[in-house]
Tab-separated table of C-alpha atoms in Angstrom:
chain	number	residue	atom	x	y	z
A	182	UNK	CA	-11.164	62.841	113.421
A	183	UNK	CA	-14.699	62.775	111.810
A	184	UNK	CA	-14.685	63.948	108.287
A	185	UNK	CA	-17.466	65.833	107.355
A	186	UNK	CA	-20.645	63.811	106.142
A	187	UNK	CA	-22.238	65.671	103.857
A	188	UNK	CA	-18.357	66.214	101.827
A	189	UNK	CA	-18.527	61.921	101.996
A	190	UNK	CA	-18.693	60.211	99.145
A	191	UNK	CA	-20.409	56.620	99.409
A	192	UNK	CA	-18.507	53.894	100.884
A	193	UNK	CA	-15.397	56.639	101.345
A	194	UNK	CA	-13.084	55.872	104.457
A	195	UNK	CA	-13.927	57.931	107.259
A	196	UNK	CA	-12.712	57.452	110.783
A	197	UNK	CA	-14.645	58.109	114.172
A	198	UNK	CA	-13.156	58.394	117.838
A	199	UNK	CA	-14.791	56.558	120.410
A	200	UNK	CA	-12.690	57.420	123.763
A	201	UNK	CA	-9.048	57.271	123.835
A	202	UNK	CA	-7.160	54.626	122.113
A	203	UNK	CA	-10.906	53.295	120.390
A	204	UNK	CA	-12.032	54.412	117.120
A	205	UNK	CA	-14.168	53.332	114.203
A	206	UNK	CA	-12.665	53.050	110.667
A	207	UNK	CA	-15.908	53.123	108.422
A	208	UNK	CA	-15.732	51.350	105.023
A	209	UNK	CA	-12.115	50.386	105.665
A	210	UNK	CA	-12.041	46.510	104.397
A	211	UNK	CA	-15.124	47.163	101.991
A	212	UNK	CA	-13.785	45.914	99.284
A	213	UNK	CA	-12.320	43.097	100.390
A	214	UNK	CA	-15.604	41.742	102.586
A	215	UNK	CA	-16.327	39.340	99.492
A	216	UNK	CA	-12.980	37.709	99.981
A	217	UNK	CA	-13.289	37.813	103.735
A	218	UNK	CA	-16.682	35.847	103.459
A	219	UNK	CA	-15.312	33.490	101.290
A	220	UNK	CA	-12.214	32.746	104.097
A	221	UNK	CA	-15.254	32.338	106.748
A	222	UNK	CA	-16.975	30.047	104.890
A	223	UNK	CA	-13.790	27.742	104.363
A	224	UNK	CA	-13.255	28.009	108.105
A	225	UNK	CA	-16.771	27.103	109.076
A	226	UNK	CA	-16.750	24.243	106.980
A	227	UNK	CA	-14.117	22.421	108.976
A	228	UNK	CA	-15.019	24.115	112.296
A	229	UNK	CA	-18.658	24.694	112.479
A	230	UNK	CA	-20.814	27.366	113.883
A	231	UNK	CA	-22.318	26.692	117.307
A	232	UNK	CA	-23.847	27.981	120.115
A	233	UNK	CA	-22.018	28.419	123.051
A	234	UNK	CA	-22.826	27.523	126.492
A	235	UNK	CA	-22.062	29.912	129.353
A	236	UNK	CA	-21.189	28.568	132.591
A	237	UNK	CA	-24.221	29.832	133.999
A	238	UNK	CA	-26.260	27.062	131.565
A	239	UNK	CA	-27.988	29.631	129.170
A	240	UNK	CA	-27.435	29.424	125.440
A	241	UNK	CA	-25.515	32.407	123.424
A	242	UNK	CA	-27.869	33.942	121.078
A	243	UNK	CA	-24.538	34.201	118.716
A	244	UNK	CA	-23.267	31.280	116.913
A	245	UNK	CA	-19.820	31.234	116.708
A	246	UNK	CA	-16.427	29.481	115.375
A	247	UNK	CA	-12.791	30.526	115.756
A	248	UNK	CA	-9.848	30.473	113.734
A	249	UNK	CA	-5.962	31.175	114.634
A	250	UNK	CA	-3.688	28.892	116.958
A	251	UNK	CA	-6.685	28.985	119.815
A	252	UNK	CA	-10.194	29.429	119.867
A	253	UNK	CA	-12.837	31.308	122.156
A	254	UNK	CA	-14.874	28.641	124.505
A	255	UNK	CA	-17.266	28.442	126.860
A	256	UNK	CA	-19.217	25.714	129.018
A	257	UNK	CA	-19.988	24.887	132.397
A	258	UNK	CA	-16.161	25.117	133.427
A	259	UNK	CA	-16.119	28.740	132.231
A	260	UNK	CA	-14.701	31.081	129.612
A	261	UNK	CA	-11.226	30.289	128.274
A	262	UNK	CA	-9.362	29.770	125.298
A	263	UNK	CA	-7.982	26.584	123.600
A	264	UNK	CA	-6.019	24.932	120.705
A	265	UNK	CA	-8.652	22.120	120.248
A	266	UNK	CA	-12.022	22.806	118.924
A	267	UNK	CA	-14.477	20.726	121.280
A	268	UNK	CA	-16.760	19.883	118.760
A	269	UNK	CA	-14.340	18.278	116.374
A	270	UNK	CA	-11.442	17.786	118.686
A	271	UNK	CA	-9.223	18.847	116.458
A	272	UNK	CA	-7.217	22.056	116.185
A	273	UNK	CA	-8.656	25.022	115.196
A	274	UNK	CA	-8.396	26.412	111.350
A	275	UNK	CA	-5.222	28.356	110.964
A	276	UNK	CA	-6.031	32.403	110.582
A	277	UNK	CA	-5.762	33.064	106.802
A	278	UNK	CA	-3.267	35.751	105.824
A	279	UNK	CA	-5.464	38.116	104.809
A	280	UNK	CA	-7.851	38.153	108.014
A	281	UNK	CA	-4.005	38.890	109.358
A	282	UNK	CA	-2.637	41.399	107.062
A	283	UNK	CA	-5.937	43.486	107.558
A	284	UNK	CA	-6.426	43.108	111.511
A	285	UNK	CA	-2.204	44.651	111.617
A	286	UNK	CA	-3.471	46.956	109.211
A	287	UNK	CA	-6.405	48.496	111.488
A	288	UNK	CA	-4.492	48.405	114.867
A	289	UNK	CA	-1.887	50.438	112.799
A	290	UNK	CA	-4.593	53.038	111.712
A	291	UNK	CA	-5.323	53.019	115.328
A	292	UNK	CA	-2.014	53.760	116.549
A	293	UNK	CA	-1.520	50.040	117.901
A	294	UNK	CA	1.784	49.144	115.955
A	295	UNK	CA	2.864	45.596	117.519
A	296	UNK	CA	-0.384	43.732	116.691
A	297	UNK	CA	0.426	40.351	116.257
A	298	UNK	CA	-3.030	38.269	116.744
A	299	UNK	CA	-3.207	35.048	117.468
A	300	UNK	CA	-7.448	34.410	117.495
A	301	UNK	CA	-10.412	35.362	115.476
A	302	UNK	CA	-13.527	34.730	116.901
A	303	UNK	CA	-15.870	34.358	114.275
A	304	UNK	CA	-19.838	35.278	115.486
A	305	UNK	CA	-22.417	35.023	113.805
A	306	UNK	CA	-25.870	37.122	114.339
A	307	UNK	CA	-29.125	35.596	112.921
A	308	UNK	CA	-31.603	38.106	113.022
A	309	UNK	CA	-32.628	38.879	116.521
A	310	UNK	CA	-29.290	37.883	118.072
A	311	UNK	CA	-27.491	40.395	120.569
A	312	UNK	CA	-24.178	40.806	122.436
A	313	UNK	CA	-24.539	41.598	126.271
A	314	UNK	CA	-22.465	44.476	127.855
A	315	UNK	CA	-19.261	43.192	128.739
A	316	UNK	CA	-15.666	43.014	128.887
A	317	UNK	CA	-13.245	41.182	127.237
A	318	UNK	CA	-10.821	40.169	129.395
A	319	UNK	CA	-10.350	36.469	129.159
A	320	UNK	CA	-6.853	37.618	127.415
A	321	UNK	CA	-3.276	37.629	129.376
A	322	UNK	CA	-2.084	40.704	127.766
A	323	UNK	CA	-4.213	43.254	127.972
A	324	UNK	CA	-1.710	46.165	126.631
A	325	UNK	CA	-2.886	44.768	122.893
A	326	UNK	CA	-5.804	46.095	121.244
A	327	UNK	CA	-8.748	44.330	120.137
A	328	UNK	CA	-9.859	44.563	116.038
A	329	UNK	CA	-13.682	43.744	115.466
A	330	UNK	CA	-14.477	43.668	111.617
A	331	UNK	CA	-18.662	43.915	110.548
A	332	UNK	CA	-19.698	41.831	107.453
A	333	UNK	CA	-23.837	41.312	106.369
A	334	UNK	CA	-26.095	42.883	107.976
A	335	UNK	CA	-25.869	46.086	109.646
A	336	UNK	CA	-26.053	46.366	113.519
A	337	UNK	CA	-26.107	49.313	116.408
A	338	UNK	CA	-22.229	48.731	118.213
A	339	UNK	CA	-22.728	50.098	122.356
A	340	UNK	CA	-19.739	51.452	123.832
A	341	UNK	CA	-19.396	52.261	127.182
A	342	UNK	CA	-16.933	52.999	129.739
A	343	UNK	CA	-15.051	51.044	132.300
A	344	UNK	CA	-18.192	49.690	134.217
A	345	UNK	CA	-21.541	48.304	133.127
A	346	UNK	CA	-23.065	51.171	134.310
A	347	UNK	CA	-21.475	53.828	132.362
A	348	UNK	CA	-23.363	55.443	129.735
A	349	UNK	CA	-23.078	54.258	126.404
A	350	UNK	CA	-22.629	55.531	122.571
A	351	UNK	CA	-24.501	53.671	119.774
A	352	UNK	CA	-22.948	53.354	116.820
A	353	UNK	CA	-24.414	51.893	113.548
A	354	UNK	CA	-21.893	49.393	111.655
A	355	UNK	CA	-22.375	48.281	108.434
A	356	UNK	CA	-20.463	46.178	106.353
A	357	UNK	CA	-16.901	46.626	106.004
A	358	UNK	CA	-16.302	48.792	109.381
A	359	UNK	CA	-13.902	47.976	111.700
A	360	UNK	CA	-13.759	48.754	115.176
A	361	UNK	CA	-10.251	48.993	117.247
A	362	UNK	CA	-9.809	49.617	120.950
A	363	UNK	CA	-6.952	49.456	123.333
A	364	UNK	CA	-5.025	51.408	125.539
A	365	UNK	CA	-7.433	53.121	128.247
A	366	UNK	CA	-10.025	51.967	126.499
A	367	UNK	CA	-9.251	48.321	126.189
A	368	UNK	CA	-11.354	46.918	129.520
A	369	UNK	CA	-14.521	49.275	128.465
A	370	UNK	CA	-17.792	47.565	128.075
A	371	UNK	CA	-19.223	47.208	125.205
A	372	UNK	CA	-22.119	45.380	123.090
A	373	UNK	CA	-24.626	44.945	120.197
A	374	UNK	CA	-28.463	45.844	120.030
A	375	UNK	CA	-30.331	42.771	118.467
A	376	UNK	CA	-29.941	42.968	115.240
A	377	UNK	CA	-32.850	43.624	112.866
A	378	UNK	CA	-34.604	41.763	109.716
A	379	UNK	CA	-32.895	42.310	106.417
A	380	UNK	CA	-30.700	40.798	103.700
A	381	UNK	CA	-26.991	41.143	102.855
A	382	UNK	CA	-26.491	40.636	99.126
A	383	UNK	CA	-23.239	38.617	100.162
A	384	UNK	CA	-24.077	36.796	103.995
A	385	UNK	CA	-27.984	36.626	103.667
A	386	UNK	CA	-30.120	37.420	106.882
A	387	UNK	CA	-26.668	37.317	108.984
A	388	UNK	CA	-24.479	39.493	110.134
A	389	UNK	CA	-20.881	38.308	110.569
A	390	UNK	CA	-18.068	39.882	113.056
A	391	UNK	CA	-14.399	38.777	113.064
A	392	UNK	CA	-12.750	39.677	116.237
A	393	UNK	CA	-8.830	39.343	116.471
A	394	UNK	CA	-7.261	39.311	119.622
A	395	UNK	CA	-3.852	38.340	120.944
A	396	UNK	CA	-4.744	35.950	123.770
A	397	UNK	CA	-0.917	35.371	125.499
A	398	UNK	CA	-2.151	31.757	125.966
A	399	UNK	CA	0.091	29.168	125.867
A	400	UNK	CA	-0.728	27.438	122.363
A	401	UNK	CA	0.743	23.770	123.365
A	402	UNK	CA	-1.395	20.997	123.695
């Protein structure tokens, strides 16, 4: 359901649908992208940004951290998930309880009532930076959604379909929308444009994205 923009008032909730089982709820954690910031810089003070390495050598454009009881990785052995951080070798930040309380909250709006998280990936875009198409699949249990929060910067979200060829929808996120897909949807590819020069009262020349995802990894050691 997309409310009518010219009724909107600014910064007013408004929700727009994707494909089945993915929408975008715009402005939904406005408010509380101050507090969110805050969390990430706590967790990126004990966990660092970096960037990635994929297994085919080349360097992610994104810097990124995690938080939760694994973490996102990549290098030369390939794209998994883990309890330790490799740069610090310790374990990863635990997922503050309002990054959880407001991922359970989207995938509700979305229709996705069991959402119990266990990762954030935390990416950050300096200007420039971009996402490839893909697909996130790295997870065991694919019947749970995935919640992508925007902070900073704005930046053009692609969503496609369920191959890389498949045309794609641009949509323009700003601070404070979140995006949820699951369901049919889940394994669709999807993206971001390089983002472009400007400044973010709150994150500077970044943007920031929180992605939540329950992994069904194994969280021993």
């Amino acid at each position: 359901m997309t409310m009518d923009l010219f009724s909107q008032l600014p910064n007013e909730p408004w929700v727009e649908e994707l494909a089945p089982g993915a929408l975008v709820l715009h402005h939904f954690v406005s408010e509380q992208a101050p507090s969110l910031l805050a969390e990430v810089a706590a967790i990126t003070a004990v966990a660092p940004f970096r960037h990635l390495i994929t297994p085919g050598g080349y360097r992610m454009s994104v810097a990124m951290s995690n938080c939760g009881s694994v973490g996102w990785v990549s290098d030369a052995r390939g794209y998994r998930y883990s309890p330790i951080d490799p740069l610090t070798d310790m374990r990863w930040p635990a997922m503050p309880e309002s990054f959880m309380a407001l991922a359970v909250s989207a995938a509700r709006q979305a229709g996705f009532l069991h959402f119990q998280p266990n990762a954030c990936l935390i990416n950050r875009y300096d200007v420039g930076a971009k996402l490839s198409l893909h697909q996130d699949k790295d997870e065991l249990d694919l019947r749970q959604p995935i919640v992508s929060i925007s902070l900073g910067l704005p930046a053009v979200f692609q969503f496609g379909g369920a191959s890389r060829e498949a045309k794609c929808q641009k949509v323009l996120l700003s601070e404070g929308d979140v995006v949820v897909w699951g369901g049919p949807s889940r394994l669709n590819y999807h993206g971001i444009l390089p983002v472009k020069a400007g400044f973010s009262p709150r994150a500077g020349a970044y943007r920031i994205n929180l992605t939540f995802r329950y992994t069904g990894r194994a969280e021993k050691l």
